Each structure stands twice: as C-alpha cells, then as structure tokens.
Amino acid sequence: MHEELADRFMAAITGGDVDTLRSLYAPGALIWHNGPGPGGGTEQGVDDNLRTLRWLSRNLGDFRYEEIRRDALPGGYVQRHVLRGTLPDGSPLEIAACLFVTVDGSGRIARIEEYADTRGSDPLRDLAAAQRAARA
C-alpha cells in the first residue's frame, strides 16, 4: 500500500508545500476533477494543479482532511475523505471527495481522478470569482 506517499501528499497539500507536492508527482502526471466539461470533468497538468492547491492552502483557515479511508488498488490506491476548513468570511467549508490515485513504478503519483461533491465546492468557486473580480 502507498500509505506513506498518501500521508505525505495530504500533509503537503494542507501545508501549502508546493516543492514537496511537485516531488510526489511523476513527470507528466495528470489530475482529473469531476464537474462540467467534456467527459464530465476537467483535466489539469501538475503546474495548474499546484496553483489550485496553493490557492486552497492560502484561502482556507484550519484546512484539513478528515474521515480518511484508504484501500489499495492494483497500481495505486483509492481514498475517501472530507475536506474541511474555514472560508475567509468565517463560514465553514465541507467537501466529501474520493480520489483514485495511480502510482508509477518509481513510487510517484502519475494520475489522480478526483470525484468531489460539486455543491460543497460552490463556496470555493464563489470566492475565486470574487477574487478575480477584485483584481479586474
């Protein structure tokens, strides 16, 4: 099982440690998120994903993953969790999600398919839109 990799990955996300995150991804890794778009979601490369994760760590207070459950899969693992934190306005955020993680032969993350409660992430989309509008 890839327990150590998964633990390092979650700790780096919540800590905003982009260097560690980058080191955990295999070259050319792809991250897919469910939601609108062709095929029911969107795919990101590592750089775009790191921008997203850095933004999360900067904008959520008490950012954490709870209720984590993991199971080994051939070539990786599946993780269910609840992302929790506090938005800048003080309101709580809670998003249930599931990750299917493919690990390459070197022990690095080659692909993630993330299925998240899209209604739960509405406050994050609203916050990002407000920040973009403020910069315009």
PDB file of C-alpha atoms in Angstrom:
ATOM      1  CA  MET A   1       0.000   0.000   0.000  1.00  0.00           C
ATOM      2  CA  HIS A   2       1.124   3.549  -0.643  1.00  0.00           C
ATOM      3  CA  GLU A   3       0.242   4.824   2.839  1.00  0.00           C
ATOM      4  CA  GLU A   4       3.408   6.918   3.290  1.00  0.00           C
ATOM      5  CA  LEU A   5       3.000   8.550  -0.133  1.00  0.00           C
ATOM      6  CA  ALA A   6      -0.657   9.329   0.594  1.00  0.00           C
ATOM      7  CA  ASP A   7       0.144  10.792   4.017  1.00  0.00           C
ATOM      8  CA  ARG A   8       2.950  12.966   2.598  1.00  0.00           C
ATOM      9  CA  PHE A   9       0.656  14.122  -0.195  1.00  0.00           C
ATOM     10  CA  MET A  10      -2.148  15.199   2.187  1.00  0.00           C
ATOM     11  CA  ALA A  11       0.294  16.932   4.564  1.00  0.00           C
ATOM     12  CA  ALA A  12       1.917  18.837   1.689  1.00  0.00           C
ATOM     13  CA  ILE A  13      -1.473  19.983   0.389  1.00  0.00           C
ATOM     14  CA  THR A  14      -2.702  21.307   3.728  1.00  0.00           C
ATOM     15  CA  GLY A  15       0.699  22.866   4.434  1.00  0.00           C
ATOM     16  CA  GLY A  16       0.916  24.571   1.040  1.00  0.00           C
ATOM     17  CA  ASP A  17       4.267  22.813   0.411  1.00  0.00           C
ATOM     18  CA  VAL A  18       4.439  23.092  -3.371  1.00  0.00           C
ATOM     19  CA  ASP A  19       8.005  21.767  -3.593  1.00  0.00           C
ATOM     20  CA  THR A  20       7.080  18.522  -1.848  1.00  0.00           C
ATOM     21  CA  LEU A  21       3.917  18.209  -3.928  1.00  0.00           C
ATOM     22  CA  ARG A  22       5.902  18.631  -7.138  1.00  0.00           C
ATOM     23  CA  SER A  23       8.351  15.934  -5.996  1.00  0.00           C
ATOM     24  CA  LEU A  24       5.486  13.500  -5.363  1.00  0.00           C
ATOM     25  CA  TYR A  25       4.131  13.840  -8.906  1.00  0.00           C
ATOM     26  CA  ALA A  26       5.610  11.818 -11.765  1.00  0.00           C
ATOM     27  CA  PRO A  27       6.662  13.769 -14.867  1.00  0.00           C
ATOM     28  CA  GLY A  28       3.586  14.375 -16.999  1.00  0.00           C
ATOM     29  CA  ALA A  29       1.143  13.496 -14.212  1.00  0.00           C
ATOM     30  CA  LEU A  30      -2.484  14.414 -14.858  1.00  0.00           C
ATOM     31  CA  ILE A  31      -5.219  15.291 -12.398  1.00  0.00           C
ATOM     32  CA  TRP A  32      -8.857  14.939 -13.426  1.00  0.00           C
ATOM     33  CA  HIS A  33     -11.736  16.549 -11.492  1.00  0.00           C
ATOM     34  CA  ASN A  34     -15.408  15.712 -11.948  1.00  0.00           C
ATOM     35  CA  GLY A  35     -17.732  18.527 -12.918  1.00  0.00           C
ATOM     36  CA  PRO A  36     -18.796  20.360 -16.037  1.00  0.00           C
ATOM     37  CA  GLY A  37     -16.777  19.858 -19.163  1.00  0.00           C
ATOM     38  CA  PRO A  38     -16.164  17.230 -21.815  1.00  0.00           C
ATOM     39  CA  GLY A  39     -16.372  13.761 -20.325  1.00  0.00           C
ATOM     40  CA  GLY A  40     -17.919  15.126 -17.139  1.00  0.00           C
ATOM     41  CA  GLY A  41     -14.906  16.983 -15.848  1.00  0.00           C
ATOM     42  CA  THR A  42     -11.636  18.753 -16.468  1.00  0.00           C
ATOM     43  CA  GLU A  43      -8.047  17.583 -16.525  1.00  0.00           C
ATOM     44  CA  GLN A  44      -5.072  19.533 -15.210  1.00  0.00           C
ATOM     45  CA  GLY A  45      -1.348  19.166 -15.515  1.00  0.00           C
ATOM     46  CA  VAL A  46       0.863  19.414 -12.461  1.00  0.00           C
ATOM     47  CA  ASP A  47       1.539  23.171 -12.670  1.00  0.00           C
ATOM     48  CA  ASP A  48      -2.160  24.062 -12.835  1.00  0.00           C
ATOM     49  CA  ASN A  49      -2.933  21.635 -10.035  1.00  0.00           C
ATOM     50  CA  LEU A  50      -0.193  23.112  -7.834  1.00  0.00           C
ATOM     51  CA  ARG A  51      -1.642  26.603  -8.372  1.00  0.00           C
ATOM     52  CA  THR A  52      -5.045  25.311  -7.279  1.00  0.00           C
ATOM     53  CA  LEU A  53      -3.688  23.540  -4.203  1.00  0.00           C
ATOM     54  CA  ARG A  54      -1.546  26.544  -3.191  1.00  0.00           C
ATOM     55  CA  TRP A  55      -4.635  28.769  -3.510  1.00  0.00           C
ATOM     56  CA  LEU A  56      -6.615  26.401  -1.273  1.00  0.00           C
ATOM     57  CA  SER A  57      -3.934  26.404   1.420  1.00  0.00           C
ATOM     58  CA  ARG A  58      -3.789  30.217   1.357  1.00  0.00           C
ATOM     59  CA  ASN A  59      -7.542  30.774   1.441  1.00  0.00           C
ATOM     60  CA  LEU A  60      -8.823  28.149   3.879  1.00  0.00           C
ATOM     61  CA  GLY A  61      -8.298  28.503   7.588  1.00  0.00           C
ATOM     62  CA  ASP A  62      -7.896  25.289   9.571  1.00  0.00           C
ATOM     63  CA  PHE A  63      -7.565  23.409   6.260  1.00  0.00           C
ATOM     64  CA  ARG A  64      -7.619  19.659   6.893  1.00  0.00           C
ATOM     65  CA  TYR A  65      -8.661  16.256   5.602  1.00  0.00           C
ATOM     66  CA  GLU A  66     -10.761  14.131   7.930  1.00  0.00           C
ATOM     67  CA  GLU A  67     -12.610  10.820   7.863  1.00  0.00           C
ATOM     68  CA  ILE A  68      -9.850   9.435   5.629  1.00  0.00           C
ATOM     69  CA  ARG A  69     -10.317   5.880   4.411  1.00  0.00           C
ATOM     70  CA  ARG A  70      -7.857   4.255   2.023  1.00  0.00           C
ATOM     71  CA  ASP A  71      -7.707   0.971   0.187  1.00  0.00           C
ATOM     72  CA  ALA A  72      -5.001  -0.438  -2.029  1.00  0.00           C
ATOM     73  CA  LEU A  73      -5.716  -0.870  -5.722  1.00  0.00           C
ATOM     74  CA  PRO A  74      -3.505  -2.516  -8.322  1.00  0.00           C
ATOM     75  CA  GLY A  75      -1.028   0.246  -9.187  1.00  0.00           C
ATOM     76  CA  GLY A  76      -2.279   2.742  -6.615  1.00  0.00           C
ATOM     77  CA  TYR A  77      -4.967   3.412  -4.051  1.00  0.00           C
ATOM     78  CA  VAL A  78      -8.400   4.900  -3.503  1.00  0.00           C
ATOM     79  CA  GLN A  79      -9.023   7.452  -0.773  1.00  0.00           C
ATOM     80  CA  ARG A  80     -12.307   8.794   0.555  1.00  0.00           C
ATOM     81  CA  HIS A  81     -12.203  11.860   2.768  1.00  0.00           C
ATOM     82  CA  VAL A  82     -13.920  15.033   3.848  1.00  0.00           C
ATOM     83  CA  LEU A  83     -12.034  18.267   3.196  1.00  0.00           C
ATOM     84  CA  ARG A  84     -12.816  20.792   5.901  1.00  0.00           C
ATOM     85  CA  GLY A  85     -11.776  24.354   6.547  1.00  0.00           C
ATOM     86  CA  THR A  86     -12.951  27.867   7.188  1.00  0.00           C
ATOM     87  CA  LEU A  87     -13.555  30.396   4.425  1.00  0.00           C
ATOM     88  CA  PRO A  88     -12.186  33.933   4.785  1.00  0.00           C
ATOM     89  CA  ASP A  89     -15.639  35.183   5.868  1.00  0.00           C
ATOM     90  CA  GLY A  90     -15.598  32.681   8.755  1.00  0.00           C
ATOM     91  CA  SER A  91     -18.100  30.245   7.300  1.00  0.00           C
ATOM     92  CA  PRO A  92     -17.259  26.540   7.396  1.00  0.00           C
ATOM     93  CA  LEU A  93     -16.478  24.514   4.302  1.00  0.00           C
ATOM     94  CA  GLU A  94     -17.018  20.771   3.994  1.00  0.00           C
ATOM     95  CA  ILE A  95     -16.500  18.766   0.807  1.00  0.00           C
ATOM     96  CA  ALA A  96     -16.780  14.991   0.568  1.00  0.00           C
ATOM     97  CA  ALA A  97     -14.438  13.557  -2.048  1.00  0.00           C
ATOM     98  CA  CYS A  98     -12.897  10.395  -3.414  1.00  0.00           C
ATOM     99  CA  LEU A  99      -9.501  10.083  -5.107  1.00  0.00           C
ATOM    100  CA  PHE A 100      -8.394   7.263  -7.379  1.00  0.00           C
ATOM    101  CA  VAL A 101      -4.606   7.545  -7.420  1.00  0.00           C
ATOM    102  CA  THR A 102      -2.333   5.768  -9.895  1.00  0.00           C
ATOM    103  CA  VAL A 103       1.277   5.394  -8.774  1.00  0.00           C
ATOM    104  CA  ASP A 104       4.083   4.774 -11.268  1.00  0.00           C
ATOM    105  CA  GLY A 105       6.985   2.350 -10.900  1.00  0.00           C
ATOM    106  CA  SER A 106       9.119   4.987  -9.165  1.00  0.00           C
ATOM    107  CA  GLY A 107       6.519   5.445  -6.424  1.00  0.00           C
ATOM    108  CA  ARG A 108       5.279   8.824  -7.663  1.00  0.00           C
ATOM    109  CA  ILE A 109       1.736   9.900  -8.479  1.00  0.00           C
ATOM    110  CA  ALA A 110       1.064   9.512 -12.204  1.00  0.00           C
ATOM    111  CA  ARG A 111      -2.667  10.236 -12.235  1.00  0.00           C
ATOM    112  CA  ILE A 112      -5.439  11.295  -9.900  1.00  0.00           C
ATOM    113  CA  GLU A 113      -9.131  11.101 -10.648  1.00  0.00           C
ATOM    114  CA  GLU A 114     -10.988  13.173  -8.080  1.00  0.00           C
ATOM    115  CA  TYR A 115     -14.708  12.924  -7.533  1.00  0.00           C
ATOM    116  CA  ALA A 116     -15.901  15.682  -5.215  1.00  0.00           C
ATOM    117  CA  ASP A 117     -19.275  16.934  -4.051  1.00  0.00           C
ATOM    118  CA  THR A 118     -19.664  19.761  -6.553  1.00  0.00           C
ATOM    119  CA  ARG A 119     -22.336  21.532  -4.461  1.00  0.00           C
ATOM    120  CA  GLY A 120     -19.975  21.535  -1.492  1.00  0.00           C
ATOM    121  CA  SER A 121     -17.306  23.308  -3.541  1.00  0.00           C
ATOM    122  CA  ASP A 122     -19.627  26.146  -4.662  1.00  0.00           C
ATOM    123  CA  PRO A 123     -18.289  28.479  -1.926  1.00  0.00           C
ATOM    124  CA  LEU A 124     -14.735  27.980  -3.253  1.00  0.00           C
ATOM    125  CA  ARG A 125     -15.813  28.836  -6.800  1.00  0.00           C
ATOM    126  CA  ASP A 126     -17.622  31.931  -5.469  1.00  0.00           C
ATOM    127  CA  LEU A 127     -14.516  33.013  -3.538  1.00  0.00           C
ATOM    128  CA  ALA A 128     -12.261  32.552  -6.567  1.00  0.00           C
ATOM    129  CA  ALA A 129     -14.677  34.540  -8.760  1.00  0.00           C
ATOM    130  CA  ALA A 130     -14.816  37.377  -6.209  1.00  0.00           C
ATOM    131  CA  GLN A 131     -11.009  37.481  -6.053  1.00  0.00           C
ATOM    132  CA  ARG A 132     -10.755  37.606  -9.852  1.00  0.00           C
ATOM    133  CA  ALA A 133     -13.344  40.402  -9.996  1.00  0.00           C
ATOM    134  CA  ALA A 134     -11.456  42.402  -7.354  1.00  0.00           C
ATOM    135  CA  ARG A 135      -8.268  42.196  -9.427  1.00  0.00           C
ATOM    136  CA  ALA A 136     -10.017  43.313 -12.640  1.00  0.00           C
TER     137      ALA A 136
END
